[in-house]
Every structure is written in C-alpha cells, then in structure tokens.
Amino acid sequence: VDLVQLTIMLIAPEATKDGGDLPSASLFRIVRLIKLTRLLRLLRNEIFHDLLCMIQGMMGGMKTLAWSLVLFCFLVYVLALLFREFFGRKQVDNVYKFFNSVPRSMFTTFRCS
C-alpha cells in the first residue's frame, strides 16, 4: 500500500469497504490511472528524449527486419527446392537423407546458411 492509497483509506474508510458508496477497486484503479498519466508525462522530459528516439528507431526498423526475414525464407525455400531436385533423387550415402523431402531440405539449407 503506497502513500496515496493509505491516505484514501484514512480519510474515507467507507470508500474502501464493500458496503460503501464507491467500490474500493474502482477508486484504486482511478488512483493507479492518475499515476500512469504522471509517468507518461514524465517521459516527455528532456532526459528521456534519447531513449524515446531509440525506441522509435527500433519500431521503424521492425518493418525492414520483417521484409528481410520474408526474403530470407523465400531464398531458403527456392534453394531447398533446387537441392531437393539435384541431391534428393539419387540415393547417395550421407546426402540423400538430408535432401529427400522439401522440409528436410529446407532445414538442411537453413543450417548451412
């Protein structure tokens, strides 16, 4: 229990009881919401400017990272299809078991990349 909640309990004890006019949970939720807005207002301070810039840069880079992941998966899939056709048709020792199906070929290609 922090200082604000303790003050509310001492000033208006009927608000914290179940039979009071205000339910205790809603009163404390309002207090927590006010604390959250104070915290968000604190983030506008000049001290946190660099941190907010870093977070915005990371969020902006997520789109580029997602597209590079899609491109990488597509490249692994195409190479796995080619390796499946070249190495998965003939039963050669220590090669066929790694390229006998497309998922296994993709896994082997991913491990080698």
PDB file of C-alpha atoms in Angstrom:
ATOM      1  CA  VAL A   1       0.000   0.000   0.000  1.00  0.00           C
ATOM      2  CA  ASP A   2       1.534   3.278  -1.020  1.00  0.00           C
ATOM      3  CA  LEU A   3       1.052   6.717   0.499  1.00  0.00           C
ATOM      4  CA  VAL A   4      -1.866   7.785  -1.711  1.00  0.00           C
ATOM      5  CA  GLN A   5      -3.834   4.615  -1.032  1.00  0.00           C
ATOM      6  CA  LEU A   6      -3.126   4.873   2.699  1.00  0.00           C
ATOM      7  CA  THR A   7      -4.369   8.476   2.725  1.00  0.00           C
ATOM      8  CA  ILE A   8      -7.592   7.444   0.971  1.00  0.00           C
ATOM      9  CA  MET A   9      -8.082   4.653   3.499  1.00  0.00           C
ATOM     10  CA  LEU A  10      -7.617   7.048   6.419  1.00  0.00           C
ATOM     11  CA  ILE A  11      -9.739   9.908   5.054  1.00  0.00           C
ATOM     12  CA  ALA A  12     -12.620   7.868   3.644  1.00  0.00           C
ATOM     13  CA  PRO A  13     -12.656   4.401   5.192  1.00  0.00           C
ATOM     14  CA  GLU A  14     -16.216   3.833   3.965  1.00  0.00           C
ATOM     15  CA  ALA A  15     -14.980   4.044   0.360  1.00  0.00           C
ATOM     16  CA  THR A  16     -12.681   1.076   0.919  1.00  0.00           C
ATOM     17  CA  LYS A  17     -15.354  -1.177   2.411  1.00  0.00           C
ATOM     18  CA  ASP A  18     -17.666  -3.332   0.349  1.00  0.00           C
ATOM     19  CA  GLY A  19     -20.799  -1.613   1.659  1.00  0.00           C
ATOM     20  CA  GLY A  20     -19.601   1.940   0.866  1.00  0.00           C
ATOM     21  CA  ASP A  21     -20.848   4.272  -1.838  1.00  0.00           C
ATOM     22  CA  LEU A  22     -17.802   3.721  -4.037  1.00  0.00           C
ATOM     23  CA  PRO A  23     -16.370   0.302  -4.693  1.00  0.00           C
ATOM     24  CA  SER A  24     -12.805   0.109  -3.427  1.00  0.00           C
ATOM     25  CA  ALA A  25     -11.457  -1.415  -6.640  1.00  0.00           C
ATOM     26  CA  SER A  26     -12.668   1.437  -8.848  1.00  0.00           C
ATOM     27  CA  LEU A  27     -11.252   4.085  -6.532  1.00  0.00           C
ATOM     28  CA  PHE A  28      -7.832   2.465  -6.512  1.00  0.00           C
ATOM     29  CA  ARG A  29      -7.984   1.966 -10.278  1.00  0.00           C
ATOM     30  CA  ILE A  30      -8.533   5.686 -10.707  1.00  0.00           C
ATOM     31  CA  VAL A  31      -5.540   6.400  -8.471  1.00  0.00           C
ATOM     32  CA  ARG A  32      -3.388   3.991 -10.500  1.00  0.00           C
ATOM     33  CA  LEU A  33      -4.570   5.608 -13.734  1.00  0.00           C
ATOM     34  CA  ILE A  34      -3.556   9.024 -12.424  1.00  0.00           C
ATOM     35  CA  LYS A  35      -0.140   7.633 -11.511  1.00  0.00           C
ATOM     36  CA  LEU A  36       0.215   6.196 -15.011  1.00  0.00           C
ATOM     37  CA  THR A  37      -0.561   9.552 -16.610  1.00  0.00           C
ATOM     38  CA  ARG A  38       2.034  11.184 -14.375  1.00  0.00           C
ATOM     39  CA  LEU A  39       4.564   8.592 -15.529  1.00  0.00           C
ATOM     40  CA  LEU A  40       3.729   9.188 -19.191  1.00  0.00           C
ATOM     41  CA  ARG A  41       4.060  12.941 -18.650  1.00  0.00           C
ATOM     42  CA  LEU A  42       7.492  12.305 -17.123  1.00  0.00           C
ATOM     43  CA  LEU A  43       8.596  10.564 -20.328  1.00  0.00           C
ATOM     44  CA  ARG A  44       8.194  13.877 -22.183  1.00  0.00           C
ATOM     45  CA  ASN A  45      11.085  15.236 -20.137  1.00  0.00           C
ATOM     46  CA  GLU A  46      14.297  16.142 -21.956  1.00  0.00           C
ATOM     47  CA  ILE A  47      16.220  13.411 -20.137  1.00  0.00           C
ATOM     48  CA  PHE A  48      14.233  10.661 -21.865  1.00  0.00           C
ATOM     49  CA  HIS A  49      14.481  12.189 -25.368  1.00  0.00           C
ATOM     50  CA  ASP A  50      17.316   9.885 -26.454  1.00  0.00           C
ATOM     51  CA  LEU A  51      15.530   6.813 -25.086  1.00  0.00           C
ATOM     52  CA  LEU A  52      12.352   7.679 -26.973  1.00  0.00           C
ATOM     53  CA  CYS A  53      14.372   8.220 -30.169  1.00  0.00           C
ATOM     54  CA  MET A  54      15.968   4.792 -29.751  1.00  0.00           C
ATOM     55  CA  ILE A  55      12.574   3.142 -29.234  1.00  0.00           C
ATOM     56  CA  GLN A  56      11.115   4.892 -32.281  1.00  0.00           C
ATOM     57  CA  GLY A  57      14.108   3.773 -34.354  1.00  0.00           C
ATOM     58  CA  MET A  58      13.646   0.178 -33.244  1.00  0.00           C
ATOM     59  CA  MET A  59       9.949   0.270 -34.103  1.00  0.00           C
ATOM     60  CA  GLY A  60      10.739   1.775 -37.514  1.00  0.00           C
ATOM     61  CA  GLY A  61      13.306  -0.936 -38.192  1.00  0.00           C
ATOM     62  CA  MET A  62      10.817  -3.743 -37.477  1.00  0.00           C
ATOM     63  CA  LYS A  63       9.227  -3.363 -40.916  1.00  0.00           C
ATOM     64  CA  THR A  64      12.585  -3.665 -42.655  1.00  0.00           C
ATOM     65  CA  LEU A  65      13.529  -6.618 -40.487  1.00  0.00           C
ATOM     66  CA  ALA A  66      10.257  -8.394 -41.274  1.00  0.00           C
ATOM     67  CA  TRP A  67      10.740  -7.986 -45.029  1.00  0.00           C
ATOM     68  CA  SER A  68      14.325  -9.212 -44.824  1.00  0.00           C
ATOM     69  CA  LEU A  69      13.073 -12.284 -42.945  1.00  0.00           C
ATOM     70  CA  VAL A  70      10.484 -12.925 -45.687  1.00  0.00           C
ATOM     71  CA  LEU A  71      13.175 -12.581 -48.346  1.00  0.00           C
ATOM     72  CA  PHE A  72      15.490 -14.953 -46.475  1.00  0.00           C
ATOM     73  CA  CYS A  73      12.751 -17.582 -46.079  1.00  0.00           C
ATOM     74  CA  PHE A  74      11.899 -17.327 -49.764  1.00  0.00           C
ATOM     75  CA  LEU A  75      15.557 -17.759 -50.709  1.00  0.00           C
ATOM     76  CA  VAL A  76      15.912 -20.782 -48.424  1.00  0.00           C
ATOM     77  CA  TYR A  77      12.757 -22.302 -49.948  1.00  0.00           C
ATOM     78  CA  VAL A  78      13.950 -21.851 -53.535  1.00  0.00           C
ATOM     79  CA  LEU A  79      17.395 -23.250 -52.755  1.00  0.00           C
ATOM     80  CA  ALA A  80      15.820 -26.169 -50.883  1.00  0.00           C
ATOM     81  CA  LEU A  81      13.723 -26.984 -53.960  1.00  0.00           C
ATOM     82  CA  LEU A  82      16.809 -26.928 -56.160  1.00  0.00           C
ATOM     83  CA  PHE A  83      18.820 -29.070 -53.739  1.00  0.00           C
ATOM     84  CA  ARG A  84      15.897 -31.481 -53.463  1.00  0.00           C
ATOM     85  CA  GLU A  85      15.890 -31.924 -57.228  1.00  0.00           C
ATOM     86  CA  PHE A  86      19.670 -32.274 -57.548  1.00  0.00           C
ATOM     87  CA  PHE A  87      20.601 -34.232 -54.415  1.00  0.00           C
ATOM     88  CA  GLY A  88      17.363 -35.869 -53.278  1.00  0.00           C
ATOM     89  CA  ARG A  89      16.619 -38.006 -56.314  1.00  0.00           C
ATOM     90  CA  LYS A  90      19.536 -40.450 -56.145  1.00  0.00           C
ATOM     91  CA  GLN A  91      20.330 -42.488 -53.081  1.00  0.00           C
ATOM     92  CA  VAL A  92      23.865 -41.385 -52.297  1.00  0.00           C
ATOM     93  CA  ASP A  93      25.346 -42.116 -48.873  1.00  0.00           C
ATOM     94  CA  ASN A  94      25.255 -39.193 -46.385  1.00  0.00           C
ATOM     95  CA  VAL A  95      23.476 -36.933 -48.893  1.00  0.00           C
ATOM     96  CA  TYR A  96      20.078 -38.451 -49.637  1.00  0.00           C
ATOM     97  CA  LYS A  97      18.873 -38.386 -46.031  1.00  0.00           C
ATOM     98  CA  PHE A  98      19.391 -34.601 -45.847  1.00  0.00           C
ATOM     99  CA  PHE A  99      17.566 -33.767 -49.083  1.00  0.00           C
ATOM    100  CA  ASN A 100      14.910 -36.496 -49.505  1.00  0.00           C
ATOM    101  CA  SER A 101      11.967 -34.142 -48.762  1.00  0.00           C
ATOM    102  CA  VAL A 102      11.354 -30.415 -49.109  1.00  0.00           C
ATOM    103  CA  PRO A 103      11.047 -29.693 -45.356  1.00  0.00           C
ATOM    104  CA  ARG A 104      14.205 -31.685 -44.615  1.00  0.00           C
ATOM    105  CA  SER A 105      15.973 -29.928 -47.483  1.00  0.00           C
ATOM    106  CA  MET A 106      14.848 -26.532 -46.141  1.00  0.00           C
ATOM    107  CA  PHE A 107      16.141 -27.426 -42.693  1.00  0.00           C
ATOM    108  CA  THR A 108      19.499 -28.526 -44.101  1.00  0.00           C
ATOM    109  CA  THR A 109      19.756 -25.394 -46.246  1.00  0.00           C
ATOM    110  CA  PHE A 110      18.902 -23.226 -43.251  1.00  0.00           C
ATOM    111  CA  ARG A 111      21.552 -24.937 -41.140  1.00  0.00           C
ATOM    112  CA  CYS A 112      24.151 -24.384 -43.859  1.00  0.00           C
ATOM    113  CA  SER A 113      23.290 -20.705 -44.389  1.00  0.00           C
TER     114      SER A 113
END
